[in-house]
Amino acid sequence: MNPETTDATPSLPTGTDDQPIPANRLRSKDLLGIAELSVEEISLILDTAVAMKEIASRPIKKVPALRGKTVVNLFFEASTRTRTSFEIAEKRLSADTLNIVAGTSSVVKGETLADTVHNIEAMSPDLLVVRHSSSGSCHFLSRICRAGVINAGDGMHEHPTQALLDAFTIRERKQRLAGLKVAICGDLLHSRVLRSNVLLLTKMGADVWLCGPPTLVPTGFARSGVHITSSVDEAVEGADAVMMLRIQLERMLGGYFPSLREYFNVFGMTPERVRRAKPDVLIMHPGPMNRGVEIASEVADGPYSVILDQVANGVAVRMAVLYLLSGGAEHEAVA
Amino acid sequence: MKRLLKGGHLIDPLQGIDAVRDVLLDGDRVAAVGLDLPVGKDVEVIAVPSGCILCPGFVDMHVHLREPGQEHKETIATGTAAAAAGGFTGVACMPNTQPVNDGASVTRAILERAALEGAVRVYPIGAVSKGMKGESLAEIAELRAAGCVAVSDDGMPVPTALLMRRALEYAGMFNMPVIDHCEDPSLKGEGVAHDGYIAAMLGLRGIPATAESIMVERDIALAEMTGSAVHIAHLSTRQALRAVWAAKARGVRVTCEVAPHHFVLTDERLAGPISYDTNLKMNPPLREQADVDAILRGFTAGTIDAIATDHAPHQTDEKHVEFDRAPFGIIGLETAVSLTLDRLVHTGVITLRRMVQLMSVNPCRILNVPGGTLRPERPADITIIALSAKVTVDLSKSRSRSRNSPFGGWTLKGGVVATIVGGKTVYVNDEIPGAAAFGAAVARA
């Protein structure tokens, strides 16, 4: 990354071929996780997303940046929100898109992941957007694929575009990430959203507080430079943003906590608890929400909730990632 | 037919020898050990090249030969060929074959095949429980009579304290050790990597160190209660090592082995350079640096009895999958000696004499099998190593049917020159100058 160029804000995509979209580059052909991104690359994606967001406000929400590029959305795990968001992002950039969902694919017929992807690769896609239940599956694919791989969630590992859209949402409201206190509460152990957010927020200089029952705290996580507490009040105290993570019913069945009712009583985000945060706190949730389990409806629907902004920003951030990985700078070169 | 190995440096701790000695072999036995032994008639003289060290044959007390039932991964022929190339003159093979070696007929089949095709000696280990199901004892007396040297449900921990007690009591009647894969199943859960910061950040389900140590403590208590011998397979954690140390100090009959990957690698490698490499997935998993440090101290202090590879062949296709779907295990027969020389001997953690104890004397003693010394009348099983040989691991040349090793491409100092089993040269390392002195490798059978 050339430091001289990292502060440059990309100009708005114009939507015509003769005025190409300038941008800097990402070092890798893939977006596997926040772990692989530098601070400059994160800033580049967030800055590019600012330009992308404007497109959604146009009457014609489409630019030709990815015209002629083929993007395959390869979802081995059920997802509505993320897949829809990627698909809209791809279409707004004029990519040819294809959705493959595991339930209908040959995976159920016993084909290996490698073979499935080799077959798709034979049809020369440019980018693969992959969601898979196994941690590291995108790393595995990136080693055997020519196409770029975008991680849309791998097991309990990372969900980098979610963390990028969360950061975008915070930055949009607070104009910065460094120095902010961000509390993340819920099922920390099983959450890929958590891992990506911890990596991104600590890289960008935020003060990160994690809160959840000790049974759902990953081992040794304090080494990642975060505070860990089982007190919601302590985590939320003076926070600039509070992110809630989904609590799944199967965690209760797995014995991580006794009941959803008790979980809400001890860890649920209630209006009373939110009052300990800064008055202009942002309430965030990657969805889907369990109202009355991790978050009270009054909080989810309250004035400081940016949960729907996160969804809107997800499209812009994914457009930025798709655009940068499909060779934004090359566009410039051939134009 | 007599062969005289002349002028080599012999390390034989049980004879108190660490010096230049001639070794005379008569057929499959050692005839004499001494200085300047006379060259009689009809004696083939092998001038041992300088730099070569003669050791009583190394025995790997923990391998998976996969035959019968999983011959696509390994066979007795290929597994023992890999053992010979790794400097092992004998291997003890675990019973998790298909069918499980829980009866005399399977044991006999393994031994018959080994007699026909085995490049080295094969010591079958029988199952503790029928079908390795952890419910009722296998027919241990019959296993013993058929040739099993120990019992283990390796891969599956003996699940209840009661069954472990019974196994120790019953196998104790034959002075057979019970070898346990110590891991509390409830704490392991669906774990695939060491439960620590690395697994947490990589989103891999963790296997806590305590899953191992809690069962090591249980087995030690039961060995103490029954007075029988328990052997801890592939010990990997500092907590378990501490338990073994304390138990030995109070006289409990407990021994333990460590696999080379557990003193060479840590879980940090899972993060790269090849992240989520399935050739770094084994059980027990790669642990933390503090565990490796403790294991190194355990070697120096003598708490660890044996180096055993847990050679676990899997086909490339089986490993070419998502990390959590890949089978556990790596091959290790052909890299163990070089890893031990490079990482333990050259670094000063152990002496060569101690290495011979860890790889020959103690495995033979624990399993009650011949070997461990080159005293006259003992089997002519000899491992010849060279301290200064540069060895580059080339998996494409492996004798094993499988290639699942994280050590491909590694360059190590020290290696195997030749392997002699029952007086016959079964392996010669062509890449080491002078190794041809040991003659051409021949089939043992």
PDB file of N, CA, C and O in Angstrom, chain B residues 196-242:
ATOM      1  N   GLY B 196      -7.119 -22.544  22.653  1.00  0.00           N
ATOM      2  CA  GLY B 196      -6.302 -21.420  23.074  1.00  0.00           C
ATOM      3  C   GLY B 196      -6.582 -20.240  22.161  1.00  0.00           C
ATOM      4  O   GLY B 196      -7.532 -20.259  21.363  1.00  0.00           O
ATOM      5  N   TYR B 197      -5.737 -19.250  22.267  1.00  0.00           N
ATOM      6  CA  TYR B 197      -5.964 -18.011  21.512  1.00  0.00           C
ATOM      7  C   TYR B 197      -6.020 -18.253  20.006  1.00  0.00           C
ATOM      8  O   TYR B 197      -6.860 -17.677  19.304  1.00  0.00           O
ATOM      9  N   ILE B 198      -5.122 -19.116  19.502  1.00  0.00           N
ATOM     10  CA  ILE B 198      -5.065 -19.330  18.051  1.00  0.00           C
ATOM     11  C   ILE B 198      -6.382 -19.925  17.545  1.00  0.00           C
ATOM     12  O   ILE B 198      -6.985 -19.422  16.589  1.00  0.00           O
ATOM     13  N   ALA B 199      -6.838 -20.988  18.205  1.00  0.00           N
ATOM     14  CA  ALA B 199      -8.100 -21.600  17.781  1.00  0.00           C
ATOM     15  C   ALA B 199      -9.247 -20.603  17.941  1.00  0.00           C
ATOM     16  O   ALA B 199     -10.152 -20.534  17.100  1.00  0.00           O
ATOM     17  N   ALA B 200      -9.195 -19.822  19.011  1.00  0.00           N
ATOM     18  CA  ALA B 200     -10.261 -18.844  19.240  1.00  0.00           C
ATOM     19  C   ALA B 200     -10.324 -17.843  18.090  1.00  0.00           C
ATOM     20  O   ALA B 200     -11.399 -17.533  17.578  1.00  0.00           O
ATOM     21  N   MET B 201      -9.169 -17.349  17.666  1.00  0.00           N
ATOM     22  CA  MET B 201      -9.159 -16.356  16.590  1.00  0.00           C
ATOM     23  C   MET B 201      -9.479 -16.993  15.242  1.00  0.00           C
ATOM     24  O   MET B 201     -10.037 -16.339  14.366  1.00  0.00           O
ATOM     25  N   LEU B 202      -9.102 -18.244  15.058  1.00  0.00           N
ATOM     26  CA  LEU B 202      -9.369 -18.903  13.778  1.00  0.00           C
ATOM     27  C   LEU B 202     -10.781 -19.490  13.726  1.00  0.00           C
ATOM     28  O   LEU B 202     -11.179 -20.059  12.713  1.00  0.00           O
ATOM     29  N   GLY B 203     -11.495 -19.391  14.836  1.00  0.00           N
ATOM     30  CA  GLY B 203     -12.855 -19.919  14.843  1.00  0.00           C
ATOM     31  C   GLY B 203     -12.904 -21.430  14.804  1.00  0.00           C
ATOM     32  O   GLY B 203     -13.844 -22.014  14.266  1.00  0.00           O
ATOM     33  N   LEU B 204     -11.876 -22.061  15.355  1.00  0.00           N
ATOM     34  CA  LEU B 204     -11.857 -23.520  15.402  1.00  0.00           C
ATOM     35  C   LEU B 204     -12.257 -23.976  16.800  1.00  0.00           C
ATOM     36  O   LEU B 204     -11.811 -23.400  17.796  1.00  0.00           O
ATOM     37  N   ARG B 205     -13.083 -24.998  16.863  1.00  0.00           N
ATOM     38  CA  ARG B 205     -13.516 -25.494  18.159  1.00  0.00           C
ATOM     39  C   ARG B 205     -12.325 -26.093  18.898  1.00  0.00           C
ATOM     40  O   ARG B 205     -11.523 -26.819  18.309  1.00  0.00           O
ATOM     41  N   GLY B 206     -12.248 -25.808  20.184  1.00  0.00           N
ATOM     42  CA  GLY B 206     -11.044 -26.130  20.941  1.00  0.00           C
ATOM     43  C   GLY B 206     -11.105 -27.461  21.672  1.00  0.00           C
ATOM     44  O   GLY B 206     -12.166 -27.901  22.115  1.00  0.00           O
ATOM     45  N   ILE B 207      -9.936 -28.081  21.773  1.00  0.00           N
ATOM     46  CA  ILE B 207      -9.751 -29.248  22.634  1.00  0.00           C
ATOM     47  C   ILE B 207      -8.869 -28.776  23.782  1.00  0.00           C
ATOM     48  O   ILE B 207      -7.679 -28.536  23.596  1.00  0.00           O
ATOM     49  N   PRO B 208      -9.431 -28.598  24.975  1.00  0.00           N
ATOM     50  CA  PRO B 208      -8.613 -28.031  26.051  1.00  0.00           C
ATOM     51  C   PRO B 208      -7.524 -28.992  26.525  1.00  0.00           C
ATOM     52  O   PRO B 208      -7.673 -30.208  26.445  1.00  0.00           O
ATOM     53  N   ALA B 209      -6.434 -28.416  26.999  1.00  0.00           N
ATOM     54  CA  ALA B 209      -5.356 -29.217  27.574  1.00  0.00           C
ATOM     55  C   ALA B 209      -5.900 -30.093  28.700  1.00  0.00           C
ATOM     56  O   ALA B 209      -5.468 -31.223  28.901  1.00  0.00           O
ATOM     57  N   THR B 210      -6.865 -29.563  29.405  1.00  0.00           N
ATOM     58  CA  THR B 210      -7.437 -30.293  30.541  1.00  0.00           C
ATOM     59  C   THR B 210      -8.131 -31.577  30.109  1.00  0.00           C
ATOM     60  O   THR B 210      -8.225 -32.527  30.897  1.00  0.00           O
ATOM     61  N   ALA B 211      -8.624 -31.616  28.869  1.00  0.00           N
ATOM     62  CA  ALA B 211      -9.253 -32.853  28.389  1.00  0.00           C
ATOM     63  C   ALA B 211      -8.246 -33.997  28.473  1.00  0.00           C
ATOM     64  O   ALA B 211      -8.607 -35.130  28.776  1.00  0.00           O
ATOM     65  N   GLU B 212      -6.980 -33.673  28.219  1.00  0.00           N
ATOM     66  CA  GLU B 212      -5.944 -34.700  28.321  1.00  0.00           C
ATOM     67  C   GLU B 212      -5.559 -34.959  29.783  1.00  0.00           C
ATOM     68  O   GLU B 212      -5.574 -36.103  30.252  1.00  0.00           O
ATOM     69  N   SER B 213      -5.241 -33.902  30.494  1.00  0.00           N
ATOM     70  CA  SER B 213      -4.641 -34.092  31.820  1.00  0.00           C
ATOM     71  C   SER B 213      -5.631 -34.707  32.806  1.00  0.00           C
ATOM     72  O   SER B 213      -5.241 -35.465  33.693  1.00  0.00           O
ATOM     73  N   ILE B 214      -6.923 -34.420  32.632  1.00  0.00           N
ATOM     74  CA  ILE B 214      -7.903 -34.951  33.585  1.00  0.00           C
ATOM     75  C   ILE B 214      -7.964 -36.474  33.465  1.00  0.00           C
ATOM     76  O   ILE B 214      -8.119 -37.185  34.463  1.00  0.00           O
ATOM     77  N   MET B 215      -7.783 -36.992  32.253  1.00  0.00           N
ATOM     78  CA  MET B 215      -7.825 -38.448  32.100  1.00  0.00           C
ATOM     79  C   MET B 215      -6.470 -39.080  32.439  1.00  0.00           C
ATOM     80  O   MET B 215      -6.417 -40.213  32.915  1.00  0.00           O
ATOM     81  N   VAL B 216      -5.400 -38.347  32.221  1.00  0.00           N
ATOM     82  CA  VAL B 216      -4.091 -38.831  32.664  1.00  0.00           C
ATOM     83  C   VAL B 216      -4.113 -38.996  34.190  1.00  0.00           C
ATOM     84  O   VAL B 216      -3.671 -40.015  34.738  1.00  0.00           O
ATOM     85  N   GLU B 217      -4.677 -38.005  34.875  1.00  0.00           N
ATOM     86  CA  GLU B 217      -4.781 -38.083  36.342  1.00  0.00           C
ATOM     87  C   GLU B 217      -5.633 -39.284  36.762  1.00  0.00           C
ATOM     88  O   GLU B 217      -5.307 -39.997  37.715  1.00  0.00           O
ATOM     89  N   ARG B 218      -6.716 -39.498  36.032  1.00  0.00           N
ATOM     90  CA  ARG B 218      -7.593 -40.635  36.342  1.00  0.00           C
ATOM     91  C   ARG B 218      -6.831 -41.951  36.175  1.00  0.00           C
ATOM     92  O   ARG B 218      -6.859 -42.817  37.045  1.00  0.00           O
ATOM     93  N   ASP B 219      -6.147 -42.070  35.041  1.00  0.00           N
ATOM     94  CA  ASP B 219      -5.437 -43.318  34.763  1.00  0.00           C
ATOM     95  C   ASP B 219      -4.311 -43.563  35.759  1.00  0.00           C
ATOM     96  O   ASP B 219      -4.046 -44.706  36.143  1.00  0.00           O
ATOM     97  N   ILE B 220      -3.654 -42.489  36.166  1.00  0.00           N
ATOM     98  CA  ILE B 220      -2.590 -42.623  37.161  1.00  0.00           C
ATOM     99  C   ILE B 220      -3.177 -43.127  38.486  1.00  0.00           C
ATOM    100  O   ILE B 220      -2.638 -44.042  39.116  1.00  0.00           O
ATOM    101  N   ALA B 221      -4.318 -42.559  38.860  1.00  0.00           N
ATOM    102  CA  ALA B 221      -4.954 -42.996  40.109  1.00  0.00           C
ATOM    103  C   ALA B 221      -5.331 -44.476  40.039  1.00  0.00           C
ATOM    104  O   ALA B 221      -5.183 -45.220  41.007  1.00  0.00           O
ATOM    105  N   LEU B 222      -5.794 -44.907  38.860  1.00  0.00           N
ATOM    106  CA  LEU B 222      -6.201 -46.302  38.710  1.00  0.00           C
ATOM    107  C   LEU B 222      -4.990 -47.231  38.641  1.00  0.00           C
ATOM    108  O   LEU B 222      -5.040 -48.354  39.139  1.00  0.00           O
ATOM    109  N   ALA B 223      -3.902 -46.763  38.022  1.00  0.00           N
ATOM    110  CA  ALA B 223      -2.676 -47.566  37.993  1.00  0.00           C
ATOM    111  C   ALA B 223      -2.136 -47.725  39.403  1.00  0.00           C
ATOM    112  O   ALA B 223      -1.664 -48.799  39.802  1.00  0.00           O
ATOM    113  N   GLU B 224      -2.248 -46.665  40.188  1.00  0.00           N
ATOM    114  CA  GLU B 224      -1.793 -46.699  41.577  1.00  0.00           C
ATOM    115  C   GLU B 224      -2.654 -47.677  42.383  1.00  0.00           C
ATOM    116  O   GLU B 224      -2.163 -48.480  43.163  1.00  0.00           O
ATOM    117  N   MET B 225      -3.950 -47.631  42.112  1.00  0.00           N
ATOM    118  CA  MET B 225      -4.891 -48.489  42.825  1.00  0.00           C
ATOM    119  C   MET B 225      -4.674 -49.971  42.496  1.00  0.00           C
ATOM    120  O   MET B 225      -4.711 -50.835  43.377  1.00  0.00           O
ATOM    121  N   THR B 226      -4.426 -50.249  41.199  1.00  0.00           N
ATOM    122  CA  THR B 226      -4.349 -51.649  40.771  1.00  0.00           C
ATOM    123  C   THR B 226      -2.927 -52.192  40.792  1.00  0.00           C
ATOM    124  O   THR B 226      -2.751 -53.408  40.729  1.00  0.00           O
ATOM    125  N   GLY B 227      -1.956 -51.308  40.815  1.00  0.00           N
ATOM    126  CA  GLY B 227      -0.564 -51.754  40.734  1.00  0.00           C
ATOM    127  C   GLY B 227      -0.140 -52.173  39.343  1.00  0.00           C
ATOM    128  O   GLY B 227       0.952 -52.695  39.144  1.00  0.00           O
ATOM    129  N   SER B 228      -1.000 -51.945  38.351  1.00  0.00           N
ATOM    130  CA  SER B 228      -0.683 -52.312  36.973  1.00  0.00           C
ATOM    131  C   SER B 228      -0.016 -51.154  36.249  1.00  0.00           C
ATOM    132  O   SER B 228       0.004 -50.028  36.730  1.00  0.00           O
ATOM    133  N   ALA B 229       0.495 -51.487  35.041  1.00  0.00           N
ATOM    134  CA  ALA B 229       1.227 -50.482  34.271  1.00  0.00           C
ATOM    135  C   ALA B 229       0.314 -49.788  33.275  1.00  0.00           C
ATOM    136  O   ALA B 229      -0.378 -50.446  32.488  1.00  0.00           O
ATOM    137  N   VAL B 230       0.341 -48.470  33.301  1.00  0.00           N
ATOM    138  CA  VAL B 230      -0.393 -47.697  32.299  1.00  0.00           C
ATOM    139  C   VAL B 230       0.625 -46.904  31.494  1.00  0.00           C
ATOM    140  O   VAL B 230       1.622 -46.412  32.034  1.00  0.00           O
ATOM    141  N   HIS B 231       0.366 -46.827  30.187  1.00  0.00           N
ATOM    142  CA  HIS B 231       1.232 -46.037  29.320  1.00  0.00           C
ATOM    143  C   HIS B 231       0.388 -44.953  28.664  1.00  0.00           C
ATOM    144  O   HIS B 231      -0.633 -45.242  28.043  1.00  0.00           O
ATOM    145  N   ILE B 232       0.836 -43.718  28.810  1.00  0.00           N
ATOM    146  CA  ILE B 232       0.087 -42.584  28.262  1.00  0.00           C
ATOM    147  C   ILE B 232       0.560 -42.354  26.823  1.00  0.00           C
ATOM    148  O   ILE B 232       1.715 -42.027  26.586  1.00  0.00           O
ATOM    149  N   ALA B 233      -0.370 -42.516  25.888  1.00  0.00           N
ATOM    150  CA  ALA B 233      -0.035 -42.308  24.480  1.00  0.00           C
ATOM    151  C   ALA B 233       0.093 -40.808  24.194  1.00  0.00           C
ATOM    152  O   ALA B 233      -0.540 -39.977  24.855  1.00  0.00           O
ATOM    153  N   HIS B 234       0.910 -40.490  23.228  1.00  0.00           N
ATOM    154  CA  HIS B 234       1.074 -39.136  22.678  1.00  0.00           C
ATOM    155  C   HIS B 234       0.738 -37.998  23.651  1.00  0.00           C
ATOM    156  O   HIS B 234      -0.127 -37.179  23.396  1.00  0.00           O
ATOM    157  N   LEU B 235       1.481 -37.956  24.746  1.00  0.00           N
ATOM    158  CA  LEU B 235       1.282 -36.883  25.729  1.00  0.00           C
ATOM    159  C   LEU B 235       1.631 -35.530  25.092  1.00  0.00           C
ATOM    160  O   LEU B 235       2.644 -35.405  24.402  1.00  0.00           O
ATOM    161  N   SER B 236       0.784 -34.520  25.331  1.00  0.00           N
ATOM    162  CA  SER B 236       0.976 -33.261  24.596  1.00  0.00           C
ATOM    163  C   SER B 236       0.940 -32.006  25.460  1.00  0.00           C
ATOM    164  O   SER B 236       1.220 -30.925  24.958  1.00  0.00           O
ATOM    165  N   THR B 237       0.567 -32.138  26.716  1.00  0.00           N
ATOM    166  CA  THR B 237       0.386 -30.914  27.510  1.00  0.00           C
ATOM    167  C   THR B 237       1.295 -30.880  28.735  1.00  0.00           C
ATOM    168  O   THR B 237       1.674 -31.920  29.280  1.00  0.00           O
ATOM    169  N   ARG B 238       1.582 -29.665  29.181  1.00  0.00           N
ATOM    170  CA  ARG B 238       2.422 -29.513  30.371  1.00  0.00           C
ATOM    171  C   ARG B 238       1.684 -30.013  31.616  1.00  0.00           C
ATOM    172  O   ARG B 238       2.299 -30.523  32.544  1.00  0.00           O
ATOM    173  N   GLN B 239       0.365 -29.889  31.604  1.00  0.00           N
ATOM    174  CA  GLN B 239      -0.412 -30.356  32.759  1.00  0.00           C
ATOM    175  C   GLN B 239      -0.305 -31.875  32.904  1.00  0.00           C
ATOM    176  O   GLN B 239      -0.122 -32.404  34.010  1.00  0.00           O
ATOM    177  N   ALA B 240      -0.429 -32.574  31.787  1.00  0.00           N
ATOM    178  CA  ALA B 240      -0.338 -34.039  31.838  1.00  0.00           C
ATOM    179  C   ALA B 240       1.076 -34.467  32.214  1.00  0.00           C
ATOM    180  O   ALA B 240       1.269 -35.426  32.967  1.00  0.00           O
ATOM    181  N   LEU B 241       2.065 -33.735  31.710  1.00  0.00           N
ATOM    182  CA  LEU B 241       3.453 -34.077  32.012  1.00  0.00           C
ATOM    183  C   LEU B 241       3.733 -33.926  33.502  1.00  0.00           C
ATOM    184  O   LEU B 241       4.409 -34.762  34.121  1.00  0.00           O
ATOM    185  N   ARG B 242       3.170 -32.856  34.072  1.00  0.00           N
ATOM    186  CA  ARG B 242       3.343 -32.634  35.507  1.00  0.00           C
ATOM    187  C   ARG B 242       2.720 -33.801  36.297  1.00  0.00           C
ATOM    188  O   ARG B 242       3.284 -34.269  37.284  1.00  0.00           O
TER     189      ARG B 242
END
